[in-house]
Short mmCIF file of C-alpha atoms in Angstrom, two decimals:
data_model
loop_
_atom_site.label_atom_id
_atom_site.label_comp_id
_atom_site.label_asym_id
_atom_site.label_seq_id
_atom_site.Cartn_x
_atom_site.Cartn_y
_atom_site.Cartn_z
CA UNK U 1 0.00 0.00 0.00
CA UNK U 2 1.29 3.15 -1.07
CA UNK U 3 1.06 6.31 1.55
CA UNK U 4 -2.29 8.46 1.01
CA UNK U 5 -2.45 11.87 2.01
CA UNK U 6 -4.53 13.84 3.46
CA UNK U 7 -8.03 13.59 1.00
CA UNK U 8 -7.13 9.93 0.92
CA UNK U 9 -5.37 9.87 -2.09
CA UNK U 10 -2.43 8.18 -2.95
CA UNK U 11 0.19 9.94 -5.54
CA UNK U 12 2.98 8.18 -4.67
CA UNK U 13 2.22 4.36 -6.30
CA UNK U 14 2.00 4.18 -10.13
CA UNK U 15 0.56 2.06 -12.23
CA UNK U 16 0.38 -1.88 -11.14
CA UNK U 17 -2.86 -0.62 -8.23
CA UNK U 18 -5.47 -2.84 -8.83
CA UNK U 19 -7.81 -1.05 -11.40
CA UNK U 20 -11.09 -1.10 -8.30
CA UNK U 21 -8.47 0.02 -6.09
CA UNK U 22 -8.04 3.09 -8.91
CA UNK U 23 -11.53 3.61 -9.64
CA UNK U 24 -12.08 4.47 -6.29
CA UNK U 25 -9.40 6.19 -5.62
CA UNK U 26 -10.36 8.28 -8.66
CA UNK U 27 -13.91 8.42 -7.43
CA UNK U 28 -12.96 9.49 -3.58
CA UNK U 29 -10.81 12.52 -5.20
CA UNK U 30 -13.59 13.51 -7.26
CA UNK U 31 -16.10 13.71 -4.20
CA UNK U 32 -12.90 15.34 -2.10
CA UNK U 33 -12.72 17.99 -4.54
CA UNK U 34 -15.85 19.08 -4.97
CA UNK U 35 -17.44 18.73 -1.47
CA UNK U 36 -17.11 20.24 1.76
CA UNK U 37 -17.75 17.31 4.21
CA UNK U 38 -16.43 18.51 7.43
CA UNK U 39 -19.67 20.37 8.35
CA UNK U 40 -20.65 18.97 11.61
CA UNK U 41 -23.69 17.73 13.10
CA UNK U 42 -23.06 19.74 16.53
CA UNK U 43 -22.77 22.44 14.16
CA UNK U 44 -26.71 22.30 13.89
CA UNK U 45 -27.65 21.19 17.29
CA UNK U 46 -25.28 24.28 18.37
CA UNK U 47 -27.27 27.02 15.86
CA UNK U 48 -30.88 25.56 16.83
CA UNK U 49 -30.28 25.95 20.22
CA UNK U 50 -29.33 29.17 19.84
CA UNK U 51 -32.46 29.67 17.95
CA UNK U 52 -34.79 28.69 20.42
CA UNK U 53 -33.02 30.75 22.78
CA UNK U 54 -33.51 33.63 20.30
CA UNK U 55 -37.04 32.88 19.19
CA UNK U 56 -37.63 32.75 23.56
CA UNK U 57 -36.21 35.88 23.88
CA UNK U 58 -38.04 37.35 21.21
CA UNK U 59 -40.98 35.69 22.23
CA UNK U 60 -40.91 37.58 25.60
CA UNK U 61 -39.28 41.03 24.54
CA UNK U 62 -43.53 40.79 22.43
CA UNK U 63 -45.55 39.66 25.34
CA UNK U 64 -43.85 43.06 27.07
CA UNK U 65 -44.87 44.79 24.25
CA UNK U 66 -47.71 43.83 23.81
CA UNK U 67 -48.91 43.82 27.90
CA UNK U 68 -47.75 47.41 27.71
CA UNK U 69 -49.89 48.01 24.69
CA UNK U 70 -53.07 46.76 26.26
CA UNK U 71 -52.55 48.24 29.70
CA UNK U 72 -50.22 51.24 29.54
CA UNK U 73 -52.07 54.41 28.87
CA UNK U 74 -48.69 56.59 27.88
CA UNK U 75 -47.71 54.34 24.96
CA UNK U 76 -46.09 56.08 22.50
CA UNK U 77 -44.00 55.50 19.00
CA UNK U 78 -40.64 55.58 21.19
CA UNK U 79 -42.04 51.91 22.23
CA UNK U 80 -42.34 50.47 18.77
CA UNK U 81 -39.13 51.84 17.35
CA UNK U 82 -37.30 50.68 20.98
CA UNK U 83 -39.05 47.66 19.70
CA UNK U 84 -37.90 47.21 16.76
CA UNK U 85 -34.39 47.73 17.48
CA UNK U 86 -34.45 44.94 20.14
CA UNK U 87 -35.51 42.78 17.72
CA UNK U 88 -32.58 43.08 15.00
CA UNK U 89 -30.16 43.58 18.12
CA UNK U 90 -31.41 39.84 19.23
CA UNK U 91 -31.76 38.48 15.38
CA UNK U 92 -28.05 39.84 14.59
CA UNK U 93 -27.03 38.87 17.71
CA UNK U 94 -28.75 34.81 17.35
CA UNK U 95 -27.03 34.79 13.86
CA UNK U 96 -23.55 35.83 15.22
CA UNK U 97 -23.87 33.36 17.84
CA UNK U 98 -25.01 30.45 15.85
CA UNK U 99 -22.50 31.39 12.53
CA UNK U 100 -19.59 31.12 15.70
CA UNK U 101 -20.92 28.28 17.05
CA UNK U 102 -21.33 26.42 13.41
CA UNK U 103 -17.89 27.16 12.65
CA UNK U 104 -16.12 25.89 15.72
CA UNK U 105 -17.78 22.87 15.44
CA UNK U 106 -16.73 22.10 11.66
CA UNK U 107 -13.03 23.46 12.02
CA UNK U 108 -13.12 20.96 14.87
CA UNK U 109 -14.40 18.09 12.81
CA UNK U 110 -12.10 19.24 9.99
CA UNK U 111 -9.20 19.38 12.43
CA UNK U 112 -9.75 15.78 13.40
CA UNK U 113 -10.32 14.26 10.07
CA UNK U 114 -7.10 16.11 9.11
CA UNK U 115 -8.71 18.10 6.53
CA UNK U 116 -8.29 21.79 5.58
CA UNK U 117 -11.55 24.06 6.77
CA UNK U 118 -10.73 26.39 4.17
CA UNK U 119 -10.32 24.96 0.61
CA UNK U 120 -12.04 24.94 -2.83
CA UNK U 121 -14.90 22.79 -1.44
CA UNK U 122 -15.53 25.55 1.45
CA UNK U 123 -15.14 28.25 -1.44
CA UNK U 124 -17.56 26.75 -3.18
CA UNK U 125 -20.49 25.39 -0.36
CA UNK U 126 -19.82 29.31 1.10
CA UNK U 127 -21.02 31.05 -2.46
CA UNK U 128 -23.85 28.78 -3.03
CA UNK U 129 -25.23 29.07 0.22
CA UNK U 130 -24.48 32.94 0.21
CA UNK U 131 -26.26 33.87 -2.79
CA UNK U 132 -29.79 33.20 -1.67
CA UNK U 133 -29.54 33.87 1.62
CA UNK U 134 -28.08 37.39 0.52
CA UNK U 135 -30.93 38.15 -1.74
CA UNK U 136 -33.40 36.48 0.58
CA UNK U 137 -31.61 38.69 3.81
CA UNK U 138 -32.51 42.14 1.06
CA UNK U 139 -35.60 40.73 0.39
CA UNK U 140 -36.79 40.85 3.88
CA UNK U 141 -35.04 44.43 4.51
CA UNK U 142 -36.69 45.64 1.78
CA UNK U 143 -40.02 44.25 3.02
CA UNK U 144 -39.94 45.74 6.66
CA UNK U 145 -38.66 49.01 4.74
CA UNK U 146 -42.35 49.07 3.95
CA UNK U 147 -44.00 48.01 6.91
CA UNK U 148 -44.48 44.29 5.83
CA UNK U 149 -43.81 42.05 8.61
CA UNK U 150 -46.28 39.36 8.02
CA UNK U 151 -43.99 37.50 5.82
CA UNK U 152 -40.68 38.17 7.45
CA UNK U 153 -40.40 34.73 8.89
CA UNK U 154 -42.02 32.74 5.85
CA UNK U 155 -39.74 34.77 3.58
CA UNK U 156 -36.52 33.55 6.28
CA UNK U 157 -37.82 29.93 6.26
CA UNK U 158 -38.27 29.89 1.75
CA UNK U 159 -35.18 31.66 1.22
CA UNK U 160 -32.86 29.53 3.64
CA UNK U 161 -34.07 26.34 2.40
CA UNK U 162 -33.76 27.31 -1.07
CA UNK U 163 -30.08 28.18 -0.10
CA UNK U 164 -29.53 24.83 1.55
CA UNK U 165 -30.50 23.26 -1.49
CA UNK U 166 -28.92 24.84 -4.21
CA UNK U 167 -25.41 24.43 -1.03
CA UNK U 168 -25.96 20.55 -0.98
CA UNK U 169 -25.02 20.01 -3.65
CA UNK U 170 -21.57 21.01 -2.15
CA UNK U 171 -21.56 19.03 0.90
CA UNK U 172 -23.14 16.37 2.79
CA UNK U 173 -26.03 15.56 0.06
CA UNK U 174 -28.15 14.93 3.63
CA UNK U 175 -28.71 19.12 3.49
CA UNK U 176 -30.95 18.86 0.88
CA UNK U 177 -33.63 17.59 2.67
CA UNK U 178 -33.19 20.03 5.53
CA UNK U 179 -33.50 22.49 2.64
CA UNK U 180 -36.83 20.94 1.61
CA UNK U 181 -38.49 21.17 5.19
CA UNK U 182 -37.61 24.25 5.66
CA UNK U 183 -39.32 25.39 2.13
CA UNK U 184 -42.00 22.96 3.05
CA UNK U 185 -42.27 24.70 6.47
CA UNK U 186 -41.92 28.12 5.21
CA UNK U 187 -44.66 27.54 3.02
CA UNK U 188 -46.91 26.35 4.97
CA UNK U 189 -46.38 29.40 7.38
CA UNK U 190 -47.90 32.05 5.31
CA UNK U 191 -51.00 30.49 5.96
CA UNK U 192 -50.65 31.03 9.51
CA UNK U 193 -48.80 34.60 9.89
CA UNK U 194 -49.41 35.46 13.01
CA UNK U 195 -47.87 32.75 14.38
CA UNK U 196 -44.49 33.57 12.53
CA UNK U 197 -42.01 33.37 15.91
CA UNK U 198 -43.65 29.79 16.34
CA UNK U 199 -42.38 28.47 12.52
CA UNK U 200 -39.44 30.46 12.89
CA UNK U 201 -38.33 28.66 15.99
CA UNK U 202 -39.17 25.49 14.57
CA UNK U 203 -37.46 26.20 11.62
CA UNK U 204 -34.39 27.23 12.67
CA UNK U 205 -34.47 25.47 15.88
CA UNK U 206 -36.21 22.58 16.13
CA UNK U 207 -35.51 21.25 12.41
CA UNK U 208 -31.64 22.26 13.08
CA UNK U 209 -31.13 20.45 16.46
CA UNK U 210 -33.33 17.48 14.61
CA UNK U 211 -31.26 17.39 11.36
CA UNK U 212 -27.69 18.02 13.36
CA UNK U 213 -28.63 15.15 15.39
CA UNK U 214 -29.36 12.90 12.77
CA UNK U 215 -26.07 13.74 10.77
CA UNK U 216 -24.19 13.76 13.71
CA UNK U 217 -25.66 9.98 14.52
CA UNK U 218 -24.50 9.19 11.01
CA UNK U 219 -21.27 10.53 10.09
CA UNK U 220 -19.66 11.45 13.85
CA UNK U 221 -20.42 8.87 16.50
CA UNK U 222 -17.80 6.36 16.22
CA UNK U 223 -15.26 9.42 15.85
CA UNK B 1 3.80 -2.04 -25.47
CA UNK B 2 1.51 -1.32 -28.43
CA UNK B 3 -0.27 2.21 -28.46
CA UNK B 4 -4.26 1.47 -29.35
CA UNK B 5 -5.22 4.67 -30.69
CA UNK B 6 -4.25 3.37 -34.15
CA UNK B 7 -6.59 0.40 -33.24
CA UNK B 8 -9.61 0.15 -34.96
CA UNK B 9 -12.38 -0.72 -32.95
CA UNK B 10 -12.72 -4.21 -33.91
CA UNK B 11 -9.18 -5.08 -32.75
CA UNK B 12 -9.59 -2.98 -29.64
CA UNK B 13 -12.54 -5.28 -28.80
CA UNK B 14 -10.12 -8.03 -29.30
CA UNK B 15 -7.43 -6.33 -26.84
CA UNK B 16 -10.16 -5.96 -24.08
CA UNK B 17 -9.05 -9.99 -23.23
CA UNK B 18 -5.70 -7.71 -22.82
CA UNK B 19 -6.76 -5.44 -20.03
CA UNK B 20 -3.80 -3.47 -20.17
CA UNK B 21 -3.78 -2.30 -23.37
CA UNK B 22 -7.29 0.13 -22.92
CA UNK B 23 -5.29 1.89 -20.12
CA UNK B 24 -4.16 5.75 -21.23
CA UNK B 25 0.14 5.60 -20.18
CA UNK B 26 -1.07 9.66 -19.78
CA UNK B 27 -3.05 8.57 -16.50
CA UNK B 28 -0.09 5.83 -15.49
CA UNK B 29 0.92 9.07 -13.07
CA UNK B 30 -0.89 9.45 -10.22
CA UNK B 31 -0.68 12.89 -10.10
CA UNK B 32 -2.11 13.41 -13.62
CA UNK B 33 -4.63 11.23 -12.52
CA UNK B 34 -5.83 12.69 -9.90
CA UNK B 35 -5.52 16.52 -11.56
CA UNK B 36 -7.84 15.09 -14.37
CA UNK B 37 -10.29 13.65 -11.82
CA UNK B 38 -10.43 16.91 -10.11
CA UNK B 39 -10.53 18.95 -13.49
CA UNK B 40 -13.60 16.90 -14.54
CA UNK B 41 -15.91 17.85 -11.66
CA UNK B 42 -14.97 21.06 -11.56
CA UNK B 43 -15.12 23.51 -13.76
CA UNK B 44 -11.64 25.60 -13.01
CA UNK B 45 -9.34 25.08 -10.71
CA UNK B 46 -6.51 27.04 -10.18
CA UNK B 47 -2.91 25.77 -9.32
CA UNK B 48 -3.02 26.47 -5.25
CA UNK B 49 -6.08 24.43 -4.96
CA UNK B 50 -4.70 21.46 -7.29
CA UNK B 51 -1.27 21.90 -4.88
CA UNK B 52 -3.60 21.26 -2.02
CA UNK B 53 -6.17 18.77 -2.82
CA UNK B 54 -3.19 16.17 -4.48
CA UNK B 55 -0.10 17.27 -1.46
CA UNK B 56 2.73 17.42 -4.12
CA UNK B 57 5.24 20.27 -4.27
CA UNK B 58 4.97 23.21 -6.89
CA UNK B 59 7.79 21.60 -9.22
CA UNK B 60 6.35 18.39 -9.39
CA UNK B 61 2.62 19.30 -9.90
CA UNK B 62 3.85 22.07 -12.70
CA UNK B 63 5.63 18.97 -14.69
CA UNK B 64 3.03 17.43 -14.74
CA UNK B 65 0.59 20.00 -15.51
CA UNK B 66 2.62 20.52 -18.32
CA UNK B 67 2.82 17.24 -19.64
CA UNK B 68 -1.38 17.17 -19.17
CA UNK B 69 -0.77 20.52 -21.59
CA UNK B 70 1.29 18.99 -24.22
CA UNK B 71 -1.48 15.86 -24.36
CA UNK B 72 -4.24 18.34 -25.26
CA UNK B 73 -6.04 17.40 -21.90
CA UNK B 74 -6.17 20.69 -20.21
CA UNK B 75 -6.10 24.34 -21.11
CA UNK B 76 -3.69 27.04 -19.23
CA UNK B 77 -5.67 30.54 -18.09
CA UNK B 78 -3.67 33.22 -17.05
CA UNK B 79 -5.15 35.56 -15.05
CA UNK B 80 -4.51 37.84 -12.05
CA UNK B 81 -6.03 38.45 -9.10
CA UNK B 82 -4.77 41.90 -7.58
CA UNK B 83 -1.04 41.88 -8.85
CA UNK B 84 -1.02 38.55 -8.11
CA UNK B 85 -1.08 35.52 -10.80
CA UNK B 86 -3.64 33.26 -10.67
CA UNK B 87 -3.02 30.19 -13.11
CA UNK B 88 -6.40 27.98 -13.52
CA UNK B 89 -6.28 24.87 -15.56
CA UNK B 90 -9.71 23.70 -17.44
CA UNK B 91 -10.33 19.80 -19.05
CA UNK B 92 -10.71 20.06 -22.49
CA UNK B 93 -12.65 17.90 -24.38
CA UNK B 94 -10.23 15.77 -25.44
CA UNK B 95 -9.18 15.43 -22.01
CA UNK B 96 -12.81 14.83 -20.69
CA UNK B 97 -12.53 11.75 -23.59
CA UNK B 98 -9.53 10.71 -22.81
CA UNK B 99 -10.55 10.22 -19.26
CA UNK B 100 -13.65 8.63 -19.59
CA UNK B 101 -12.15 6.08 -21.92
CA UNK B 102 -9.82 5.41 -19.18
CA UNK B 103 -12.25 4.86 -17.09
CA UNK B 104 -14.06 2.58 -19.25
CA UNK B 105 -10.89 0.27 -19.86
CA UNK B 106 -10.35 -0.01 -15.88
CA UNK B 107 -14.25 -1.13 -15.60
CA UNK B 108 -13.66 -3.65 -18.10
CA UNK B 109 -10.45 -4.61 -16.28
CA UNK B 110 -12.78 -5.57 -13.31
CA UNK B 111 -15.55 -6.38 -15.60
CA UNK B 112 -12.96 -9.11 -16.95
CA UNK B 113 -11.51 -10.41 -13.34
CA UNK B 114 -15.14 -11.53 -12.69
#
């Protein structure tokens, strides 16, 4: 046996390797090269927990609100706009958290398997999952720009899942069907819009910690 | 060894009982090998990334990226990013061929063992 490197591939031996032997050797560079497969399961669990955390949070910063609204008799706009700025405070602050969280947890993985975090495959999954999310992110900017915040999480749930599909397919394939629920549960959430923290929490949350555990059961256990 | 590209196909059929001989000697190197295998599923790569994914030092990967050159299998860009060069390297169609048929021989190779 000849020494492999790093992606598993040897490019020491020549020929005289038994032609299965080659075939898969071609076939485990070709799936090396072109996807990222140190994303962790614990990556998952770690950004739907902080999710529910988040969507708790948010949930209670409203009830405030909203107590204050029905008893207080000196509301006034400084409330809504203080409001408002708690809430993308906590959302930027839930996405910081989680991003940190996700990446610790796949640099870790990456670490272990002796991979690089940061290569084509990375390159690539980061772009793929970027674009949507990007024009989903302006999307929903440009919606609360004009007052709509029915749709806000629906809008969060669609666009992320579409970006989780159009990512898998460079990375763990297993994303795509993440990406589907999430579309799935997205959808289904414009039927019920005042009940948008709910979805989003089991969106990001639930469906994370859920998925995460599942890959993590897969891939990571024996580790 | 006898070169079958002058084969027809008739006679290569007849080789097949010689596994050896549907082999490309291009692909005998590992390193070419593997740079083709990358090149085919994806669409550019440049050299840094090609350094990384196969662990081989700049010399020996540029040899053989030339060699891959000189085959017709790949095609050189030249392009900078910043004031820096960044070299990517594309399969041509030939190359794409030339691989595939590779690949087909080494099936047939296990094909035949069974």
């Amino acid at each position: 046996m000849s020494e492999q490197n790093q992606h598993g591939y040897s490019t020491t031996s020549s020929r005289g390797a038994q032609p299965l032997q080659e075939i898969s050797d071609i076939k485990r560079i070709m799936e090396r090269s072109s996807r990222f497969i140190s994303l962790s399961g614990l990556s998952g669990i770690a950004a739907g927990l902080c999710a529910l955390v988040g969507a708790y949070v948010a949930d209670n910063i409203l009830k405030d609100y909203y107590f204050k609204l029905d008893h207080g008799a000196a509301f006034t706009n400084n409330d809504f706009n203080l409001l408002e700025i708690k809430l993308v405070i906590l959302a930027v602050g839930v996405l910081l958290a989680s991003l940190i969280l996700a990446f610790v947890f796949t640099w870790r993985r990456a670490r272990q398997n002796h991979l690089p975090v940061w290569d084509l495959t990375a390159r690539k999954l980061l772009w793929n999952l970027l674009l949507p999310l990007i024009a989903g992110g302006l999307f929903v900017l440009a919606m609360l720009q004009y007052g709509e915040w029915h749709f806000v999480a629906p809008a969060c749930l669609v666009f992320y899942g579409l970006a989780l599909v159009n990512g898998s397919k460079y990375t763990l394939s297993d994303v795509r069907y993440l990406g589907y629920s999430e579309i799935i549960l997205g959808l289904i959430s414009t039927q019920f819009i005042h009940s948008g923290l709910y979805f989003w929490g089991i969106g990001f949350g639930i469906l994370h910690i859920i998925y995460g555990g599942i890959m993590w059961w897969k891939y990571e256990r024996g580790q | 060894m006898i070169n079958d590209k002058w084969k027809t196909r008739n006679e290569n059929r007849l080789i097949m009982k010689n596994p050896i001989n549907g082999l490309n000697k291009v692909f005998d190197n590992r390193i070419r090998l593997g740079v083709m295998s990358i090149l085919i599923v994806n669409e550019q790569v440049n050299f840094n990334d090609l350094k990384q994914m196969l662990e081989v030092t700049d010399g020996n990967l540029a040899t053989h990226l030339v060699n891959l050159e000189d085959n017709g299998y790949i095609k050189v860009h030249k392009g900078f990013v910043g004031r820096k060069t960044n070299t990517t390297y594309v399969a041509t169609k030939a190359g794409e061929k030339a691989f595939t048929d590779h690949i087909a021989a080494l099936e047939n190779m296990i094909k035949g063992v069974k």
